[in-house]
Short mmCIF file of C-alpha atoms in Angstrom, two decimals:
data_model
loop_
_atom_site.label_atom_id
_atom_site.label_comp_id
_atom_site.label_asym_id
_atom_site.label_seq_id
_atom_site.Cartn_x
_atom_site.Cartn_y
_atom_site.Cartn_z
CA UNK A 1493 25.15 -7.23 -12.41
CA UNK A 1494 21.89 -6.49 -10.62
CA UNK A 1495 19.29 -9.24 -10.65
CA UNK A 1496 15.58 -8.99 -9.99
CA UNK A 1497 12.44 -11.07 -9.70
CA UNK A 1498 8.70 -10.96 -9.20
CA UNK A 1499 6.83 -11.88 -6.01
CA UNK A 1500 6.23 -15.52 -6.99
CA UNK A 1501 9.79 -15.94 -8.31
CA UNK A 1502 8.81 -17.20 -11.76
CA UNK A 1503 10.07 -14.07 -13.50
CA UNK A 1504 13.77 -13.43 -13.02
CA UNK A 1505 15.91 -10.91 -14.84
CA UNK A 1506 19.36 -9.40 -14.99
CA UNK A 1507 20.30 -5.80 -15.71
CA UNK A 1508 23.46 -5.68 -17.77
CA UNK A 1509 24.72 -2.47 -16.22
CA UNK A 1510 27.84 -1.74 -14.24
CA UNK A 1511 26.66 -1.73 -10.61
CA UNK A 1512 29.71 0.27 -9.54
CA UNK A 1513 28.63 3.29 -11.57
CA UNK A 1514 26.06 5.67 -10.20
CA UNK A 1515 22.70 4.68 -11.58
CA UNK A 1516 20.13 7.34 -10.86
CA UNK A 1517 16.76 6.46 -9.40
CA UNK A 1518 13.67 8.63 -9.42
CA UNK A 1519 10.51 8.76 -7.34
CA UNK A 1520 7.35 9.40 -9.34
CA UNK A 1521 4.20 10.81 -7.75
CA UNK A 1522 1.81 10.49 -10.72
CA UNK A 1523 -1.53 8.73 -10.37
CA UNK A 1524 -0.70 5.85 -12.75
CA UNK A 1525 2.45 5.06 -10.74
CA UNK A 1526 0.32 4.90 -7.61
CA UNK A 1527 -1.97 2.40 -9.30
CA UNK A 1528 0.97 0.36 -10.64
CA UNK A 1529 2.63 0.09 -7.22
CA UNK A 1530 -0.33 0.32 -4.86
CA UNK A 1531 1.62 2.96 -2.93
CA UNK A 1532 2.09 6.72 -2.84
CA UNK A 1533 5.06 6.77 -5.24
CA UNK A 1534 6.97 4.56 -7.62
CA UNK A 1535 10.73 4.17 -7.24
CA UNK A 1536 12.21 3.77 -10.72
CA UNK A 1537 15.52 3.01 -12.38
CA UNK A 1538 15.72 3.88 -16.08
CA UNK A 1539 18.08 1.69 -18.11
CA UNK A 1540 18.70 1.02 -21.81
CA UNK A 1541 16.20 -1.54 -23.12
CA UNK A 1542 19.09 -3.74 -24.23
CA UNK A 1543 20.34 -3.93 -20.61
CA UNK A 1544 17.23 -5.85 -19.50
CA UNK A 1545 17.64 -9.63 -19.89
CA UNK A 1546 14.69 -11.87 -19.02
CA UNK A 1547 16.14 -15.06 -17.50
CA UNK A 1548 12.97 -16.98 -16.70
CA UNK A 1549 9.21 -16.70 -16.68
CA UNK A 1550 6.85 -14.82 -18.94
CA UNK A 1551 5.78 -11.20 -18.94
CA UNK A 1552 2.38 -9.91 -19.91
CA UNK A 1553 2.36 -6.43 -21.43
CA UNK A 1554 -0.50 -3.96 -21.53
CA UNK A 1555 -0.52 -0.69 -23.42
CA UNK A 1556 -2.39 2.24 -21.94
CA UNK A 1557 -2.46 6.01 -21.88
CA UNK A 1558 -1.20 8.15 -19.02
CA UNK A 1559 -4.30 9.66 -17.38
CA UNK A 1560 -2.55 12.92 -16.45
CA UNK A 1561 -0.15 13.58 -19.32
CA UNK A 1562 -1.83 11.77 -22.23
CA UNK A 1563 1.18 9.85 -23.58
CA UNK A 1564 1.15 6.14 -24.38
CA UNK A 1565 3.06 3.71 -22.20
CA UNK A 1566 3.29 -0.03 -21.71
CA UNK A 1567 3.57 -1.96 -18.48
CA UNK A 1568 5.14 -5.41 -18.31
CA UNK A 1569 4.37 -7.64 -15.36
CA UNK A 1570 4.52 -11.29 -14.29
CA UNK A 1571 1.65 -13.12 -15.93
CA UNK A 1572 1.30 -15.34 -12.84
CA UNK A 1573 1.52 -13.06 -9.78
CA UNK A 1574 1.04 -9.65 -11.41
CA UNK A 1575 4.19 -8.00 -10.03
CA UNK A 1576 5.03 -4.96 -12.19
CA UNK A 1577 8.57 -5.33 -13.55
CA UNK A 1578 9.05 -2.40 -15.93
CA UNK A 1579 7.32 0.25 -18.00
CA UNK A 1580 8.17 1.80 -21.36
CA UNK A 1581 7.10 5.33 -22.33
CA UNK A 1582 6.88 6.76 -25.82
CA UNK A 1583 9.03 9.76 -24.85
CA UNK A 1584 11.88 7.48 -23.71
CA UNK A 1585 12.55 5.31 -26.76
CA UNK A 1586 14.85 2.36 -26.19
CA UNK A 1587 14.60 2.68 -22.38
CA UNK A 1588 12.98 0.52 -19.71
CA UNK A 1589 11.77 1.99 -16.45
CA UNK A 1590 12.49 -0.72 -13.88
CA UNK A 1591 10.47 -0.98 -10.67
CA UNK A 1592 13.31 -0.78 -8.14
CA UNK A 1593 11.37 -2.87 -5.60
CA UNK A 1594 11.74 -5.90 -7.89
CA UNK A 1595 15.54 -5.84 -7.63
CA UNK A 1596 16.80 -8.62 -5.36
CA UNK A 1597 19.71 -6.58 -3.97
CA UNK A 1598 18.44 -3.72 -1.82
CA UNK A 1599 21.39 -1.51 -2.79
CA UNK A 1600 19.24 0.52 -5.18
CA UNK A 1601 16.52 0.91 -2.55
CA UNK A 1602 19.13 2.39 -0.22
CA UNK A 1603 20.05 5.10 -2.72
CA UNK A 1604 18.11 8.31 -2.30
CA UNK A 1605 16.37 9.26 -5.55
CA UNK A 1606 18.14 11.96 -7.54
CA UNK A 1607 14.84 13.27 -8.92
CA UNK A 1608 11.19 13.46 -7.96
CA UNK A 1609 8.81 13.46 -10.90
CA UNK A 1610 5.26 14.79 -11.17
CA UNK A 1611 5.61 16.66 -7.90
CA UNK A 1612 2.34 18.48 -8.59
CA UNK A 1613 0.69 15.17 -7.63
CA UNK A 1614 2.81 14.63 -4.50
CA UNK A 1615 0.56 14.11 -1.49
CA UNK A 1616 0.65 17.06 0.91
CA UNK A 1617 2.01 14.98 3.79
CA UNK A 1618 5.02 13.71 1.80
CA UNK A 1619 8.05 15.98 2.10
CA UNK A 1620 10.43 16.60 -0.82
CA UNK A 1621 13.50 14.38 -0.84
CA UNK A 1622 16.63 16.31 0.14
CA UNK A 1623 18.90 17.14 -2.81
CA UNK A 1624 16.55 15.53 -5.36
CA UNK A 1625 15.60 17.52 -8.43
CA UNK A 1626 11.92 18.49 -8.42
CA UNK A 1627 10.07 18.14 -11.74
CA UNK A 1628 6.46 19.05 -12.43
CA UNK A 1629 6.33 16.47 -15.24
CA UNK A 1630 8.48 13.65 -16.56
CA UNK A 1631 10.66 15.73 -18.87
#
């Protein structure tokens, strides 16, 4: 089962999913994802909330509103180092949107995203990902 952690290592978690099945990742170009990651996109893996098991450390959660789409979402991050671990969005009940960069095994980073989200916010110098679905919004 995939394991992950924050930058300082205090938060560790396991995803109770079958790693041999194809788990789809998505790249999001929205402005909040840029602020969450400090980069141009966020690479995400959406899993059932029950699949996320916190093994150690403590998460701080903040609730906010998406500045482009207006929906509520929460972000959970390490209370010590601030690494974002996952988000939850009101339109995806019972799901957690994992920050793929926090997974310890780079297997999921090696998988090309199957979808690009919020492509209307994609920076002009970033090219679409081959064979990835292109969505103007989240859903």
